Amino acid sequence: MPDRTPYIAANWKMNKTVAEAAEFVDALLPRIAATQCDVVLCPSFIALNEVVERRRGTAVRVAAQNMHEAESGAFTGEISAAMLVELDVEAVVLGHSERRQYFGETDEALARKVPAALAAGLEPILCVGESAEARAGGETETVLERQLQADLAGVEPADLAGVVIAYEPIWAIGTGATATPEQAQDACAFIRDVVGMRGAAADRIRILYGGSVKAANAAELLSKPDVDGALVGGAALDPEEFAGIVEAAG
Ligand code: PGA
């Protein structure tokens, strides 16, 4: 099995002003100076530039939380891949369940967004995950497979290894109800199988777990063979706590 570098991403959602983002970066950098992990910060659009500039010269990378699939045009309020690349943003979260739930993000749009991000040189962090009802009904794998097939339909098999996939069960996001390490492992292994069936070098794809990850539970989740990292929301707002998660990843 090839070594997959652990990948720890901070999804700040609609939190932190530019000044607060700057303060976080200054507090985080000395705490994670020795890490070998991929550390990715996902601030709001308006804080992207500040975070990119503050982390220059470090291994920390910066991701947006969404983008539009078109190159440019009459899409009021939207941001294109080229606008992100111009700022030296390197990745983009796509299909987060909050965007699917509150902002009408569809699998059809994601099928265009993922290849558009790759074409622009941005690393997509594609989020998939089932609701509590789907899990209770034994539909977890059906939901994951449907989302993966739809959202990755436009990606050539050879390019799939450039996509990071985040397994984020909706019932675990922001609830404190973290998936058990076994649940996270089972879902991440299933995701790897589904992507492998598309002809991808599935053992090179990074698959993250997200949903109430914190410093205290990160090591156990990350010890699972198919859990390659974490997408962290609430616990990523505090530099000390987030640094603890990075440390747990090794
Ligand atoms: P949480 O959010 O860590 O606050 O549960 C995770 C996410 O939504 O990515």
mmCIF file of C-alpha atoms and ligand atoms in Angstrom:
data_model
loop_
_atom_site.group_PDB
_atom_site.id
_atom_site.type_symbol
_atom_site.label_atom_id
_atom_site.label_comp_id
_atom_site.label_asym_id
_atom_site.label_seq_id
_atom_site.Cartn_x
_atom_site.Cartn_y
_atom_site.Cartn_z
ATOM 1 C CA MET A 1 0.000 0.000 0.000
ATOM 2 C CA PRO A 2 1.524 3.355 -0.921
ATOM 3 C CA ASP A 3 1.986 5.816 1.919
ATOM 4 C CA ARG A 4 -0.731 8.409 1.910
ATOM 5 C CA THR A 5 0.311 11.647 3.609
ATOM 6 C CA PRO A 6 -2.231 12.479 6.339
ATOM 7 C CA TYR A 7 -4.442 15.403 5.352
ATOM 8 C CA ILE A 8 -5.975 17.665 7.989
ATOM 9 C CA ALA A 9 -8.271 20.460 6.845
ATOM 10 C CA ALA A 10 -9.897 23.248 8.856
ATOM 11 C CA ASN A 11 -13.322 24.190 7.519
ATOM 12 C CA TRP A 12 -14.096 27.507 9.193
ATOM 13 C CA LYS A 13 -17.508 27.805 7.509
ATOM 14 C CA MET A 14 -18.958 31.321 8.079
ATOM 15 C CA ASN A 15 -16.618 32.085 10.953
ATOM 16 C CA LYS A 16 -13.641 34.421 11.420
ATOM 17 C CA THR A 17 -13.238 37.925 10.066
ATOM 18 C CA VAL A 18 -10.033 38.726 8.207
ATOM 19 C CA ALA A 19 -8.445 39.949 11.441
ATOM 20 C CA GLU A 20 -9.480 36.808 13.311
ATOM 21 C CA ALA A 21 -8.195 34.605 10.489
ATOM 22 C CA ALA A 22 -4.827 36.373 10.630
ATOM 23 C CA GLU A 23 -4.652 35.887 14.384
ATOM 24 C CA PHE A 24 -5.393 32.169 13.991
ATOM 25 C CA VAL A 25 -2.656 31.659 11.386
ATOM 26 C CA ASP A 26 -0.083 33.429 13.558
ATOM 27 C CA ALA A 27 -1.045 31.258 16.524
ATOM 28 C CA LEU A 28 -1.145 28.022 14.539
ATOM 29 C CA LEU A 29 2.099 28.155 12.562
ATOM 30 C CA PRO A 30 4.556 27.801 15.469
ATOM 31 C CA ARG A 31 2.441 24.967 16.910
ATOM 32 C CA ILE A 32 2.621 22.829 13.772
ATOM 33 C CA ALA A 33 6.062 23.755 12.470
ATOM 34 C CA ALA A 34 7.321 20.175 12.653
ATOM 35 C CA THR A 35 4.360 18.395 11.092
ATOM 36 C CA GLN A 36 4.759 16.135 8.075
ATOM 37 C CA CYS A 37 1.006 16.241 7.363
ATOM 38 C CA ASP A 38 -0.802 18.202 4.701
ATOM 39 C CA VAL A 39 -2.489 21.009 6.606
ATOM 40 C CA VAL A 40 -5.170 22.955 4.759
ATOM 41 C CA LEU A 41 -7.072 26.018 5.968
ATOM 42 C CA CYS A 42 -10.478 26.834 4.441
ATOM 43 C CA PRO A 43 -11.421 30.416 5.354
ATOM 44 C CA SER A 44 -14.269 32.509 3.953
ATOM 45 C CA PHE A 45 -13.668 33.995 0.511
ATOM 46 C CA ILE A 46 -12.769 37.401 1.901
ATOM 47 C CA ALA A 47 -10.101 35.994 4.244
ATOM 48 C CA LEU A 48 -8.440 33.817 1.577
ATOM 49 C CA ASN A 49 -5.883 36.409 0.534
ATOM 50 C CA GLU A 50 -4.843 37.211 4.099
ATOM 51 C CA VAL A 51 -4.405 33.533 4.970
ATOM 52 C CA VAL A 52 -2.460 32.812 1.763
ATOM 53 C CA GLU A 53 -0.070 35.701 2.464
ATOM 54 C CA ARG A 54 0.426 34.854 6.162
ATOM 55 C CA ARG A 55 1.303 31.216 5.518
ATOM 56 C CA ARG A 56 3.777 31.956 2.703
ATOM 57 C CA GLY A 57 7.006 30.042 3.222
ATOM 58 C CA THR A 58 5.238 27.308 5.204
ATOM 59 C CA ALA A 59 3.723 23.987 4.112
ATOM 60 C CA VAL A 60 0.203 25.100 5.047
ATOM 61 C CA ARG A 61 -2.137 25.248 2.072
ATOM 62 C CA VAL A 62 -5.336 27.208 1.570
ATOM 63 C CA ALA A 63 -8.713 26.092 0.214
ATOM 64 C CA ALA A 64 -11.944 27.900 -0.601
ATOM 65 C CA GLN A 65 -15.256 26.543 0.682
ATOM 66 C CA ASN A 66 -17.041 26.588 -2.687
ATOM 67 C CA MET A 67 -16.699 27.814 -6.274
ATOM 68 C CA HIS A 68 -18.809 28.157 -9.408
ATOM 69 C CA GLU A 69 -18.146 25.815 -12.306
ATOM 70 C CA ALA A 70 -18.205 28.433 -15.076
ATOM 71 C CA GLU A 71 -15.058 30.287 -16.117
ATOM 72 C CA SER A 72 -16.789 33.665 -15.834
ATOM 73 C CA GLY A 73 -20.133 35.234 -16.579
ATOM 74 C CA ALA A 74 -23.389 36.568 -15.193
ATOM 75 C CA PHE A 75 -23.516 34.641 -11.907
ATOM 76 C CA THR A 76 -24.005 37.306 -9.275
ATOM 77 C CA GLY A 77 -22.341 36.502 -5.974
ATOM 78 C CA GLU A 78 -20.279 33.607 -7.310
ATOM 79 C CA ILE A 79 -16.511 32.971 -7.456
ATOM 80 C CA SER A 80 -14.659 31.174 -10.271
ATOM 81 C CA ALA A 81 -11.726 28.784 -10.145
ATOM 82 C CA ALA A 82 -9.511 31.337 -11.904
ATOM 83 C CA MET A 83 -10.232 33.910 -9.176
ATOM 84 C CA LEU A 84 -9.080 31.419 -6.547
ATOM 85 C CA VAL A 85 -5.978 30.371 -8.479
ATOM 86 C CA GLU A 86 -4.995 34.020 -8.907
ATOM 87 C CA LEU A 87 -4.773 34.301 -5.101
ATOM 88 C CA ASP A 88 -2.618 31.135 -4.879
ATOM 89 C CA VAL A 89 -5.473 29.181 -3.352
ATOM 90 C CA GLU A 90 -4.692 25.498 -3.993
ATOM 91 C CA ALA A 91 -7.849 23.568 -3.145
ATOM 92 C CA VAL A 92 -11.612 23.914 -2.849
ATOM 93 C CA VAL A 93 -14.248 22.194 -0.716
ATOM 94 C CA LEU A 94 -17.115 21.038 -2.920
ATOM 95 C CA GLY A 95 -20.465 19.528 -2.012
ATOM 96 C CA HIS A 96 -20.396 20.148 1.733
ATOM 97 C CA SER A 97 -23.697 18.959 3.191
ATOM 98 C CA GLU A 98 -24.494 22.477 4.399
ATOM 99 C CA ARG A 99 -24.294 23.688 0.795
ATOM 100 C CA ARG A 100 -26.409 20.761 -0.351
ATOM 101 C CA GLN A 101 -28.962 21.345 2.414
ATOM 102 C CA TYR A 102 -29.218 25.142 2.639
ATOM 103 C CA PHE A 103 -28.045 26.406 -0.753
ATOM 104 C CA GLY A 104 -29.429 23.908 -3.218
ATOM 105 C CA GLU A 105 -26.081 22.392 -4.251
ATOM 106 C CA THR A 106 -26.898 19.487 -6.558
ATOM 107 C CA ASP A 107 -25.028 16.442 -7.780
ATOM 108 C CA GLU A 108 -25.499 17.817 -11.318
ATOM 109 C CA ALA A 109 -23.656 21.015 -10.420
ATOM 110 C CA LEU A 110 -20.965 19.032 -8.602
ATOM 111 C CA ALA A 111 -20.459 16.877 -11.693
ATOM 112 C CA ARG A 112 -19.363 20.113 -13.397
ATOM 113 C CA LYS A 113 -17.568 21.687 -10.449
ATOM 114 C CA VAL A 114 -15.181 18.806 -9.713
ATOM 115 C CA PRO A 115 -13.705 18.653 -13.257
ATOM 116 C CA ALA A 116 -13.669 22.463 -13.449
ATOM 117 C CA ALA A 117 -11.600 22.628 -10.278
ATOM 118 C CA LEU A 118 -9.166 19.979 -11.540
ATOM 119 C CA ALA A 119 -8.844 21.713 -14.911
ATOM 120 C CA ALA A 120 -7.912 24.940 -13.129
ATOM 121 C CA GLY A 121 -5.291 23.185 -10.995
ATOM 122 C CA LEU A 122 -7.326 23.251 -7.784
ATOM 123 C CA GLU A 123 -7.528 20.138 -5.618
ATOM 124 C CA PRO A 124 -11.213 19.339 -5.030
ATOM 125 C CA ILE A 125 -12.170 18.204 -1.524
ATOM 126 C CA LEU A 126 -15.443 16.473 -2.361
ATOM 127 C CA CYS A 127 -17.787 15.890 0.579
ATOM 128 C CA VAL A 128 -20.233 13.002 0.656
ATOM 129 C CA GLY A 129 -22.275 11.539 3.498
ATOM 130 C CA GLU A 130 -25.587 10.096 4.556
ATOM 131 C CA SER A 131 -28.342 11.492 6.771
ATOM 132 C CA ALA A 132 -29.369 9.911 10.073
ATOM 133 C CA GLU A 133 -32.471 8.516 8.364
ATOM 134 C CA ALA A 134 -30.428 6.928 5.593
ATOM 135 C CA ARG A 135 -28.107 5.280 8.106
ATOM 136 C CA ALA A 136 -31.021 4.032 10.203
ATOM 137 C CA GLY A 137 -32.583 2.609 7.058
ATOM 138 C CA GLY A 138 -29.415 0.769 6.066
ATOM 139 C CA GLU A 139 -28.952 3.093 3.065
ATOM 140 C CA THR A 140 -25.503 4.474 3.872
ATOM 141 C CA GLU A 141 -23.653 2.699 1.072
ATOM 142 C CA THR A 142 -26.405 3.384 -1.447
ATOM 143 C CA VAL A 143 -26.253 7.116 -0.702
ATOM 144 C CA LEU A 144 -22.451 7.242 -0.808
ATOM 145 C CA GLU A 145 -22.281 5.327 -4.065
ATOM 146 C CA ARG A 146 -24.936 7.502 -5.685
ATOM 147 C CA GLN A 147 -23.168 10.722 -4.659
ATOM 148 C CA LEU A 148 -19.748 9.480 -5.753
ATOM 149 C CA GLN A 149 -20.937 8.187 -9.123
ATOM 150 C CA ALA A 150 -22.810 11.408 -9.845
ATOM 151 C CA ASP A 151 -20.281 13.927 -8.546
ATOM 152 C CA LEU A 152 -17.247 12.239 -10.127
ATOM 153 C CA ALA A 153 -18.930 11.330 -13.417
ATOM 154 C CA GLY A 154 -16.989 13.963 -15.363
ATOM 155 C CA VAL A 155 -13.564 13.069 -13.968
ATOM 156 C CA GLU A 156 -11.266 10.840 -16.026
ATOM 157 C CA PRO A 157 -10.088 7.758 -14.074
ATOM 158 C CA ALA A 158 -6.484 8.940 -14.361
ATOM 159 C CA ASP A 159 -7.412 12.214 -12.640
ATOM 160 C CA LEU A 160 -9.350 10.703 -9.738
ATOM 161 C CA ALA A 161 -6.270 10.394 -7.534
ATOM 162 C CA GLY A 162 -6.123 14.202 -7.515
ATOM 163 C CA VAL A 163 -9.475 14.399 -5.755
ATOM 164 C CA VAL A 164 -9.630 14.337 -1.957
ATOM 165 C CA ILE A 165 -12.857 12.794 -0.693
ATOM 166 C CA ALA A 166 -14.339 13.633 2.700
ATOM 167 C CA TYR A 167 -16.776 11.202 4.276
ATOM 168 C CA GLU A 168 -19.018 13.432 6.355
ATOM 169 C CA PRO A 169 -22.079 11.747 7.836
ATOM 170 C CA ILE A 170 -24.618 14.552 8.244
ATOM 171 C CA TRP A 171 -25.651 13.297 11.675
ATOM 172 C CA ALA A 172 -22.111 13.753 12.981
ATOM 173 C CA ILE A 173 -21.532 17.313 11.736
ATOM 174 C CA GLY A 174 -21.588 19.886 14.503
ATOM 175 C CA THR A 175 -23.490 17.515 16.781
ATOM 176 C CA GLY A 176 -20.763 16.053 18.971
ATOM 177 C CA ALA A 177 -21.976 12.625 17.792
ATOM 178 C CA THR A 178 -18.741 11.513 16.168
ATOM 179 C CA ALA A 179 -18.888 8.370 14.053
ATOM 180 C CA THR A 180 -17.144 5.472 15.731
ATOM 181 C CA PRO A 181 -13.717 4.694 14.288
ATOM 182 C CA GLU A 182 -15.252 1.496 12.859
ATOM 183 C CA GLN A 183 -18.084 3.395 11.151
ATOM 184 C CA ALA A 184 -15.585 5.865 9.702
ATOM 185 C CA GLN A 185 -13.307 3.045 8.539
ATOM 186 C CA ASP A 186 -16.156 1.085 6.939
ATOM 187 C CA ALA A 187 -17.435 4.102 5.024
ATOM 188 C CA CYS A 188 -13.966 5.252 3.923
ATOM 189 C CA ALA A 189 -13.087 1.719 2.757
ATOM 190 C CA PHE A 190 -16.369 1.549 0.853
ATOM 191 C CA ILE A 191 -15.627 4.916 -0.791
ATOM 192 C CA ARG A 192 -12.184 3.635 -1.810
ATOM 193 C CA ASP A 193 -13.802 0.565 -3.391
ATOM 194 C CA VAL A 194 -16.335 2.650 -5.312
ATOM 195 C CA VAL A 195 -13.655 4.974 -6.650
ATOM 196 C CA GLY A 196 -11.470 1.966 -7.438
ATOM 197 C CA MET A 197 -14.258 0.515 -9.556
ATOM 198 C CA ARG A 198 -14.062 3.674 -11.673
ATOM 199 C CA GLY A 199 -10.554 2.562 -12.594
ATOM 200 C CA ALA A 200 -8.750 4.972 -10.308
ATOM 201 C CA ALA A 201 -5.535 4.287 -8.444
ATOM 202 C CA ALA A 202 -7.704 4.062 -5.358
ATOM 203 C CA ASP A 203 -4.836 3.340 -2.999
ATOM 204 C CA ARG A 204 -3.444 6.820 -3.763
ATOM 205 C CA ILE A 205 -6.653 8.753 -3.046
ATOM 206 C CA ARG A 206 -6.858 10.546 0.280
ATOM 207 C CA ILE A 207 -10.160 9.885 2.060
ATOM 208 C CA LEU A 208 -10.948 12.009 5.095
ATOM 209 C CA TYR A 209 -13.466 11.649 7.873
ATOM 210 C CA GLY A 210 -15.416 14.712 9.035
ATOM 211 C CA GLY A 211 -17.990 15.156 11.781
ATOM 212 C CA SER A 212 -17.216 16.289 15.341
ATOM 213 C CA VAL A 213 -13.504 15.506 15.102
ATOM 214 C CA LYS A 214 -11.532 16.980 17.998
ATOM 215 C CA ALA A 215 -8.061 16.581 19.463
ATOM 216 C CA ALA A 216 -9.337 13.982 21.935
ATOM 217 C CA ASN A 217 -10.807 11.599 19.322
ATOM 218 C CA ALA A 218 -8.584 12.286 16.304
ATOM 219 C CA ALA A 219 -5.862 9.719 16.978
ATOM 220 C CA GLU A 220 -8.312 6.829 17.202
ATOM 221 C CA LEU A 221 -10.165 7.832 14.025
ATOM 222 C CA LEU A 222 -6.919 8.425 12.140
ATOM 223 C CA SER A 223 -5.470 5.092 13.238
ATOM 224 C CA LYS A 224 -7.889 3.327 10.882
ATOM 225 C CA PRO A 225 -6.242 2.159 7.656
ATOM 226 C CA ASP A 226 -8.628 3.871 5.220
ATOM 227 C CA VAL A 227 -9.070 7.111 7.184
ATOM 228 C CA ASP A 228 -6.340 9.321 5.743
ATOM 229 C CA GLY A 229 -7.218 12.562 7.459
ATOM 230 C CA ALA A 230 -9.925 14.793 8.833
ATOM 231 C CA LEU A 231 -12.120 17.668 7.745
ATOM 232 C CA VAL A 232 -12.656 19.624 10.931
ATOM 233 C CA GLY A 233 -15.295 22.271 11.621
ATOM 234 C CA GLY A 234 -15.928 23.455 15.173
ATOM 235 C CA ALA A 235 -12.644 22.189 16.621
ATOM 236 C CA ALA A 236 -10.722 23.968 13.862
ATOM 237 C CA LEU A 237 -11.718 27.408 15.127
ATOM 238 C CA ASP A 238 -9.214 27.249 17.973
ATOM 239 C CA PRO A 239 -5.524 27.066 17.002
ATOM 240 C CA GLU A 240 -4.539 25.019 20.044
ATOM 241 C CA GLU A 241 -7.276 22.432 19.484
ATOM 242 C CA PHE A 242 -6.619 22.256 15.738
ATOM 243 C CA ALA A 243 -2.878 21.873 16.339
ATOM 244 C CA GLY A 244 -3.752 18.960 18.638
ATOM 245 C CA ILE A 245 -5.555 17.256 15.752
ATOM 246 C CA VAL A 246 -2.606 17.840 13.416
ATOM 247 C CA GLU A 247 -0.319 16.375 16.059
ATOM 248 C CA ALA A 248 -2.556 13.325 16.432
ATOM 249 C CA ALA A 249 -2.217 12.727 12.685
ATOM 250 C CA GLY A 250 1.551 12.370 13.084
HETATM 251 P P1 PGA B 1 -17.704 19.687 12.734
HETATM 252 O O1 PGA B 1 -17.887 20.017 11.168
HETATM 253 O O2 PGA B 1 -16.281 19.282 12.919
HETATM 254 O O3 PGA B 1 -18.063 20.957 13.438
HETATM 255 O O4 PGA B 1 -18.652 18.552 13.033
HETATM 256 C C1 PGA B 1 -17.269 19.231 10.194
HETATM 257 C C2 PGA B 1 -17.601 19.734 8.822
HETATM 258 O O5 PGA B 1 -18.741 20.175 8.593
HETATM 259 O O6 PGA B 1 -16.747 19.710 7.923
#
